[in-house]
Amino acid sequence: KSAYVNAYLNGRKLDKAMEREQFADFLDYAVMVSGGGAGEMLGGNIAPSPVQDACSYCKFGGCCGYDLKKSGERQIVKVDCRRIAEISRQCKEGKEHE
């Protein structure tokens, strides 16, 4: 059992296991998202977008200018690995994802 992707346990394939092609799509998604983030930073985007409770420990709270009451915090949306792989494949095929 892996901390990241479950495969087999006692010879039985688990629900969270992904086939090789699906796992490759999952990894492609990571590259796509990190590339997008790097592109935004290189383009000068430094807008704060804190996730839940991040402002409670961030040392830049006094200078970033983010208004937590006005803009709120990003909520973490749970998505499984198979859905991430599906989104990646749709992006590679030029389709929009939901």
XYZ file of N, CA and C in Angstrom:
294
model
N 0.849 -1.189 0.000
C 0.000 0.000 0.000
C 0.880 1.232 0.000
N 0.558 2.170 -0.864
C 1.309 3.406 -0.986
C 0.562 4.519 -0.266
N 1.299 5.497 0.199
C 0.667 6.657 0.822
C -0.069 7.504 -0.219
N 0.231 7.293 -1.500
C -0.343 8.123 -2.558
C -1.377 7.391 -3.410
N -1.076 6.169 -3.790
C -1.977 5.424 -4.655
C -2.071 3.990 -4.151
N -3.259 3.556 -3.826
C -3.460 2.170 -3.411
C -3.512 1.285 -4.646
N -2.939 0.116 -4.571
C -2.969 -0.786 -5.702
C -3.629 -2.104 -5.300
N -2.899 -2.954 -4.618
C -3.427 -4.250 -4.227
C -3.224 -4.472 -2.737
N -4.148 -5.148 -2.145
C -4.054 -5.519 -0.742
C -4.533 -6.960 -0.628
N -3.659 -7.821 -0.159
C -3.978 -9.248 -0.064
C -4.435 -9.816 -1.401
N -3.783 -9.360 -2.491
C -4.086 -9.876 -3.818
C -5.338 -9.325 -4.461
N -6.017 -8.407 -3.813
C -7.266 -7.843 -4.334
C -7.033 -6.391 -4.737
N -7.440 -6.034 -5.968
C -7.295 -4.674 -6.446
C -8.251 -3.766 -5.684
N -7.749 -2.643 -5.208
C -8.567 -1.708 -4.444
C -9.217 -0.673 -5.355
N -10.293 -0.088 -4.887
C -11.050 0.885 -5.678
C -10.231 2.095 -6.101
N -9.288 2.506 -5.284
C -8.522 3.718 -5.581
C -7.356 3.479 -6.530
N -7.135 2.239 -6.942
C -6.016 1.929 -7.836
C -6.279 2.501 -9.225
N -5.211 2.919 -9.895
C -5.315 3.441 -11.248
C -4.449 2.607 -12.175
N -4.909 2.465 -13.398
C -4.106 1.792 -14.413
C -2.963 2.729 -14.830
N -1.963 2.181 -15.499
C -0.774 2.941 -15.888
C -1.131 4.214 -16.668
N -2.000 4.099 -17.663
C -2.364 5.253 -18.491
C -3.082 6.324 -17.657
N -3.955 5.885 -16.783
C -4.687 6.821 -15.933
C -3.726 7.522 -14.961
N -2.759 6.781 -14.428
C -1.779 7.377 -13.524
C -0.902 8.379 -14.270
N -0.571 8.083 -15.542
C 0.202 9.029 -16.357
C -0.581 10.327 -16.541
N -1.893 10.216 -16.755
C -2.739 11.414 -16.863
C -2.732 12.196 -15.555
N -2.762 11.486 -14.439
C -2.721 12.103 -13.117
C -1.429 12.911 -12.960
N -0.302 12.337 -13.359
C 0.979 13.038 -13.276
C 1.029 14.221 -14.239
N 0.460 14.058 -15.434
C 0.404 15.168 -16.396
C -0.364 16.347 -15.821
N -1.402 16.072 -15.057
C -2.190 17.130 -14.428
C -1.322 17.939 -13.463
N -0.480 17.245 -12.703
C 0.414 17.939 -11.768
C 1.349 18.877 -12.517
N 1.878 18.419 -13.634
C 2.764 19.256 -14.451
C 1.988 20.444 -15.013
N 0.772 20.192 -15.480
C -0.056 21.250 -16.056
C -0.381 22.326 -15.017
N -0.771 21.916 -13.832
C -1.130 22.872 -12.785
C 0.091 23.659 -12.316
N 1.210 22.979 -12.115
C 2.410 23.696 -11.662
C 2.922 24.632 -12.740
N 2.817 24.240 -14.008
C 3.220 25.125 -15.099
C 2.345 26.364 -15.170
N 1.053 26.179 -14.944
C 0.143 27.327 -14.926
C 0.469 28.279 -13.796
N 0.762 27.730 -12.627
C 1.129 28.566 -11.478
C 2.426 29.316 -11.724
N 3.409 28.633 -12.294
C 4.685 29.289 -12.600
C 4.481 30.403 -13.615
N 3.642 30.139 -14.617
C 3.359 31.166 -15.621
C 2.697 32.393 -15.019
N 1.778 32.173 -14.087
C 1.123 33.297 -13.423
C 2.123 34.113 -12.607
N 3.007 33.438 -11.898
C 4.007 34.162 -11.095
C 4.964 34.943 -11.987
N 5.398 34.316 -13.096
C 6.290 35.014 -14.021
C 5.597 36.212 -14.659
N 4.282 36.117 -14.795
C 3.499 37.218 -15.343
C 3.205 38.308 -14.322
N 3.656 38.109 -13.081
C 3.500 39.138 -12.068
C 2.341 38.938 -11.118
N 1.621 37.844 -11.225
C 0.489 37.608 -10.336
C 0.990 37.193 -8.955
N 0.760 38.050 -7.988
C 1.123 37.740 -6.608
C -0.084 37.919 -5.684
N -1.274 37.849 -6.295
C -2.499 38.047 -5.524
C -2.652 36.963 -4.472
N -2.891 37.345 -3.222
C -3.102 36.335 -2.187
C -4.426 35.616 -2.418
N -4.436 34.352 -2.172
C -5.626 33.528 -2.314
C -5.554 32.432 -1.261
N -5.730 32.814 -0.001
C -5.486 31.855 1.086
C -6.511 30.737 1.148
N -6.028 29.585 1.515
C -6.892 28.445 1.761
C -7.297 28.488 3.234
N -8.251 27.714 3.598
C -8.823 27.737 4.936
C -7.766 27.793 6.044
N -7.905 28.750 6.928
C -7.062 28.980 8.108
C -5.637 29.446 7.811
N -5.288 29.695 6.555
C -3.928 30.114 6.228
C -3.584 31.463 6.857
N -4.531 32.364 6.923
C -4.259 33.686 7.485
C -3.931 33.631 8.975
N -4.340 32.584 9.643
C -4.095 32.495 11.077
C -2.627 32.275 11.412
N -1.844 31.783 10.469
C -0.421 31.549 10.750
C 0.528 32.266 9.788
N -0.012 32.941 8.787
C 0.838 33.611 7.795
C 1.538 34.823 8.413
N 2.847 34.929 8.209
C 3.632 36.022 8.785
C 3.550 37.311 7.966
N 2.868 37.257 6.795
C 2.766 38.442 5.950
C 1.400 39.114 6.058
N 0.612 38.715 7.035
C -0.737 39.256 7.186
C -0.793 40.764 7.312
N 0.210 41.354 7.915
C 0.219 42.802 8.101
C 0.558 43.581 6.854
N 1.099 42.957 5.846
C 1.523 43.712 4.667
C 0.889 43.244 3.358
N 0.169 42.133 3.342
C -0.351 41.633 2.066
C -1.592 42.378 1.602
N -2.364 42.933 2.525
C -3.540 43.698 2.143
C -4.765 42.855 1.841
N -4.703 41.571 2.062
C -5.855 40.707 1.787
C -6.931 40.940 2.834
N -8.148 41.155 2.372
C -9.276 41.385 3.274
C -10.066 40.087 3.397
N -9.793 39.362 4.452
C -10.416 38.065 4.675
C -11.935 38.178 4.778
N -12.418 39.235 5.431
C -13.860 39.398 5.604
C -14.548 39.697 4.272
N -13.883 40.439 3.411
C -14.473 40.820 2.127
C -14.354 39.700 1.091
N -13.178 39.106 1.000
C -12.915 38.140 -0.070
C -13.082 36.690 0.352
N -12.962 36.422 1.630
C -13.123 35.057 2.115
C -11.938 34.162 1.799
N -12.026 32.964 2.285
C -10.980 31.981 2.065
C -11.422 30.983 1.008
N -10.450 30.446 0.274
C -10.763 29.386 -0.676
C -11.153 28.139 0.114
N -12.131 27.454 -0.360
C -12.540 26.203 0.256
C -11.859 25.044 -0.470
N -11.485 24.048 0.270
C -10.864 22.877 -0.326
C -11.974 21.977 -0.845
N -11.927 21.692 -2.145
C -12.908 20.823 -2.776
C -12.261 19.452 -2.933
N -12.868 18.468 -2.332
C -12.309 17.126 -2.393
C -12.598 16.508 -3.760
N -11.568 15.973 -4.358
C -11.693 15.308 -5.652
C -10.785 14.082 -5.620
N -11.213 13.017 -6.240
C -10.388 11.812 -6.189
C -9.396 11.774 -7.357
N -8.446 10.888 -7.253
C -7.364 10.795 -8.237
C -7.876 10.465 -9.628
N -8.889 9.637 -9.711
C -9.438 9.275 -11.024
C -10.047 10.493 -11.715
N -10.703 11.347 -10.961
C -11.300 12.558 -11.543
C -10.210 13.501 -12.028
N -9.122 13.613 -11.283
C -7.999 14.445 -11.709
C -7.428 13.919 -13.020
N -7.262 12.607 -13.129
C -6.760 12.007 -14.363
C -7.718 12.276 -15.521
N -9.013 12.210 -15.258
C -10.028 12.467 -16.281
C -9.954 13.923 -16.764
N -9.813 14.853 -15.840
C -9.694 16.277 -16.189
C -8.459 16.487 -17.061
N -7.357 15.864 -16.684
C -6.124 15.994 -17.457
C -6.318 15.491 -18.884
N -6.930 14.330 -19.031
C -7.157 13.765 -20.363
C -8.049 14.697 -21.184
N -9.096 15.244 -20.574
C -9.991 16.155 -21.288
C -9.239 17.414 -21.742
N -8.360 17.926 -20.894
C -7.574 19.108 -21.272
C -6.647 18.803 -22.428
N -6.026 17.629 -22.408
C -5.135 17.231 -23.495
C -5.892 17.061 -24.807
N -7.154 16.646 -24.711
C -7.988 16.461 -25.894
C -8.668 17.761 -26.326
N -8.455 18.833 -25.537
C -9.041 20.122 -25.870
C -10.485 20.274 -25.459
N -10.966 19.403 -24.605
C -12.350 19.491 -24.125
C -12.399 20.272 -22.836
N -13.526 20.916 -22.615
C -13.754 21.608 -21.343
C -14.116 20.586 -20.293
N -13.743 20.859 -19.029
C -14.132 19.966 -17.945
C -15.101 20.670 -17.024
N -15.894 19.848 -16.330
C -16.906 20.385 -15.425
C -16.312 20.594 -14.063
